GROMACS .gro file of N, CA and C in nm:
model
  144
    1MET      N    1   0.076  -0.127   0.009
    1MET     CA    2  -0.013   0.010   0.018
    1MET      C    3   0.073   0.117   0.005
    2TYR      N    4   0.208   0.104   0.087
    2TYR     CA    5   0.274   0.244   0.071
    2TYR      C    6   0.339   0.258  -0.059
    3VAL      N    7   0.383   0.172  -0.087
    3VAL     CA    8   0.446   0.158  -0.236
    3VAL      C    9   0.373   0.236  -0.333
    4PHE      N   10   0.235   0.213  -0.335
    4PHE     CA   11   0.130   0.259  -0.443
    4PHE      C   12   0.113   0.415  -0.401
    5ILE      N   13   0.122   0.428  -0.271
    5ILE     CA   14   0.084   0.566  -0.248
    5ILE      C   15   0.184   0.667  -0.298
    6ASN      N   16   0.329   0.635  -0.277
    6ASN     CA   17   0.405   0.658  -0.314
    6ASN      C   18   0.451   0.692  -0.438
    7LEU      N   19   0.391   0.575  -0.533
    7LEU     CA   20   0.398   0.597  -0.678
    7LEU      C   21   0.298   0.702  -0.734
    8PHE      N   22   0.183   0.691  -0.671
    8PHE     CA   23   0.081   0.821  -0.720
    8PHE      C   24   0.133   0.964  -0.668
    9ASN      N   25   0.194   0.966  -0.557
    9ASN     CA   26   0.260   1.089  -0.532
    9ASN      C   27   0.362   1.131  -0.614
   10ASP      N   28   0.471   1.069  -0.703
   10ASP     CA   29   0.557   1.093  -0.760
   10ASP      C   30   0.516   1.134  -0.885
   11ASN      N   31   0.399   1.034  -0.960
   11ASN     CA   32   0.324   1.085  -1.040
   11ASN      C   33   0.215   1.214  -1.024
   12PHE      N   34   0.195   1.227  -0.915
   12PHE     CA   35   0.143   1.387  -0.920
   12PHE      C   36   0.235   1.462  -0.930
   13ILE      N   37   0.333   1.459  -0.870
   13ILE     CA   38   0.449   1.587  -0.865
   13ILE      C   39   0.500   1.588  -1.034
   14LEU      N   40   0.517   1.487  -1.096
   14LEU     CA   41   0.545   1.459  -1.256
   14LEU      C   42   0.446   1.546  -1.330
   15ASN      N   43   0.302   1.524  -1.301
   15ASN     CA   44   0.200   1.568  -1.362
   15ASN      C   45   0.200   1.751  -1.334
   16GLU      N   46   0.256   1.753  -1.212
   16GLU     CA   47   0.229   1.927  -1.186
   16GLU      C   48   0.333   1.994  -1.266
   17LEU      N   49   0.472   1.912  -1.263
   17LEU     CA   50   0.570   1.987  -1.344
   17LEU      C   51   0.552   2.018  -1.456
   18SER      N   52   0.500   1.911  -1.512
   18SER     CA   53   0.449   1.910  -1.700
   18SER      C   54   0.379   2.005  -1.714
   19ILE      N   55   0.235   2.024  -1.608
   19ILE     CA   56   0.154   2.149  -1.635
   19ILE      C   57   0.204   2.258  -1.627
   20ILE      N   58   0.337   2.298  -1.516
   20ILE     CA   59   0.409   2.396  -1.512
   20ILE      C   60   0.469   2.465  -1.629
   21LEU      N   61   0.561   2.323  -1.685
   21LEU     CA   62   0.644   2.351  -1.783
   21LEU      C   63   0.589   2.409  -1.912
   22LEU      N   64   0.428   2.331  -1.954
   22LEU     CA   65   0.356   2.352  -2.064
   22LEU      C   66   0.304   2.502  -2.064
   23ASN      N   67   0.267   2.555  -1.938
   23ASN     CA   68   0.216   2.679  -1.920
   23ASN      C   69   0.333   2.801  -1.946
   24PHE      N   70   0.442   2.738  -1.863
   24PHE     CA   71   0.582   2.837  -1.921
   24PHE      C   72   0.608   2.858  -2.060
   25GLN      N   73   0.592   2.736  -2.157
   25GLN     CA   74   0.610   2.718  -2.274
   25GLN      C   75   0.499   2.806  -2.365
   26CYS      N   76   0.358   2.808  -2.311
   26CYS     CA   77   0.298   2.871  -2.380
   26CYS      C   78   0.293   3.023  -2.374
   27ILE      N   79   0.368   3.050  -2.251
   27ILE     CA   80   0.360   3.210  -2.192
   27ILE      C   81   0.481   3.260  -2.284
   28ALA      N   82   0.616   3.166  -2.293
   28ALA     CA   83   0.728   3.196  -2.377
   28ALA      C   84   0.672   3.228  -2.546
   29ASP      N   85   0.601   3.148  -2.560
   29ASP     CA   86   0.552   3.164  -2.713
   29ASP      C   87   0.468   3.256  -2.731
   30THR      N   88   0.391   3.308  -2.635
   30THR     CA   89   0.312   3.426  -2.638
   30THR      C   90   0.421   3.525  -2.650
   31ILE      N   91   0.493   3.545  -2.576
   31ILE     CA   92   0.581   3.660  -2.571
   31ILE      C   93   0.634   3.686  -2.680
   32ILE      N   94   0.705   3.586  -2.719
   32ILE     CA   95   0.750   3.573  -2.851
   32ILE      C   96   0.674   3.614  -2.990
   33TYR      N   97   0.565   3.580  -2.989
   33TYR     CA   98   0.471   3.597  -3.088
   33TYR      C   99   0.433   3.753  -3.067
   34LEU      N  100   0.440   3.821  -2.949
   34LEU     CA  101   0.399   3.961  -2.942
   34LEU      C  102   0.491   4.033  -2.956
   35GLU      N  103   0.630   3.994  -2.952
   35GLU     CA  104   0.748   4.081  -2.981
   35GLU      C  105   0.756   4.093  -3.118
   36GLU      N  106   0.727   3.997  -3.202
   36GLU     CA  107   0.742   3.985  -3.346
   36GLU      C  108   0.625   4.071  -3.389
   37SER      N  109   0.512   4.057  -3.335
   37SER     CA  110   0.397   4.142  -3.405
   37SER      C  111   0.410   4.260  -3.367
   38GLY      N  112   0.490   4.310  -3.242
   38GLY     CA  113   0.519   4.450  -3.215
   38GLY      C  114   0.620   4.496  -3.301
   39VAL      N  115   0.691   4.427  -3.318
   39VAL     CA  116   0.783   4.487  -3.439
   39VAL      C  117   0.742   4.499  -3.573
   40ILE      N  118   0.683   4.414  -3.630
   40ILE     CA  119   0.603   4.443  -3.758
   40ILE      C  120   0.486   4.557  -3.756
   41LEU      N  121   0.428   4.607  -3.631
   41LEU     CA  122   0.349   4.689  -3.591
   41LEU      C  123   0.406   4.813  -3.589
   42GLY      N  124   0.550   4.814  -3.546
   42GLY     CA  125   0.618   4.948  -3.523
   42GLY      C  126   0.689   4.974  -3.652
   43LYS      N  127   0.732   4.869  -3.747
   43LYS     CA  128   0.784   4.918  -3.896
   43LYS      C  129   0.651   4.966  -3.967
   44SER      N  130   0.532   4.905  -3.958
   44SER     CA  131   0.428   4.971  -4.058
   44SER      C  132   0.375   5.093  -3.992
   45LEU      N  133   0.399   5.129  -3.856
   45LEU     CA  134   0.403   5.270  -3.800
   45LEU      C  135   0.495   5.352  -3.825
   46LYS      N  136   0.623   5.325  -3.861
   46LYS     CA  137   0.761   5.392  -3.882
   46LYS      C  138   0.792   5.428  -3.762
   47LEU      N  139   0.775   5.364  -3.640
   47LEU     CA  140   0.817   5.363  -3.519
   47LEU      C  141   0.964   5.304  -3.515
   48VAL      N  142   0.975   5.208  -3.599
   48VAL     CA  143   1.122   5.128  -3.567
   48VAL      C  144   1.224   5.193  -3.697
   0.00000   0.00000   0.00000
Protein backbone atom coordinates (compact mmCIF):
# COMPACT_ATOMS: atom_id res chain seq x y z
CA MET A 1 0.00 0.00 0.00
CA TYR A 2 2.81 2.38 0.86
CA VAL A 3 4.51 1.75 -2.49
CA PHE A 4 1.26 2.48 -4.32
CA ILE A 5 0.80 5.78 -2.48
CA ASN A 6 4.42 6.69 -3.12
CA LEU A 7 4.07 6.00 -6.85
CA PHE A 8 0.89 8.05 -6.94
CA ASN A 9 2.64 10.97 -5.26
CA ASP A 10 5.56 10.78 -7.69
CA ASN A 11 3.18 10.78 -10.65
CA PHE A 12 1.24 13.68 -9.16
CA ILE A 13 4.44 15.70 -8.80
CA LEU A 14 5.47 14.83 -12.36
CA ASN A 15 2.06 15.86 -13.67
CA GLU A 16 2.23 19.16 -11.78
CA LEU A 17 5.71 19.82 -13.19
CA SER A 18 4.63 19.02 -16.73
CA ILE A 19 1.62 21.34 -16.40
CA ILE A 20 3.88 24.14 -15.11
CA LEU A 21 6.34 23.54 -17.96
CA LEU A 22 3.55 23.54 -20.55
CA ASN A 23 2.18 26.80 -19.15
CA PHE A 24 5.67 28.31 -19.19
CA GLN A 25 6.12 27.23 -22.82
CA CYS A 26 2.78 28.84 -23.75
CA ILE A 27 3.77 32.08 -22.01
CA ALA A 28 7.18 32.06 -23.73
CA ASP A 29 5.56 31.45 -27.13
CA THR A 30 3.08 34.25 -26.48
CA ILE A 31 5.85 36.70 -25.53
CA ILE A 32 7.85 35.78 -28.65
CA TYR A 33 4.73 36.17 -30.81
CA LEU A 34 3.91 39.56 -29.26
CA GLU A 35 7.49 40.76 -29.76
CA GLU A 36 7.38 39.75 -33.44
CA SER A 37 3.97 41.38 -33.86
CA GLY A 38 5.21 44.52 -32.10
CA VAL A 39 8.17 44.81 -34.46
CA ILE A 40 5.90 44.41 -37.49
CA LEU A 41 3.45 46.95 -36.05
CA GLY A 42 6.30 49.33 -35.22
CA LYS A 43 7.66 49.11 -38.78
CA SER A 44 4.25 49.69 -40.31
CA LEU A 45 3.81 52.77 -38.09
CA LYS A 46 7.40 53.91 -38.90
CA LEU A 47 8.31 53.70 -35.19
CA VAL A 48 11.28 51.38 -35.72
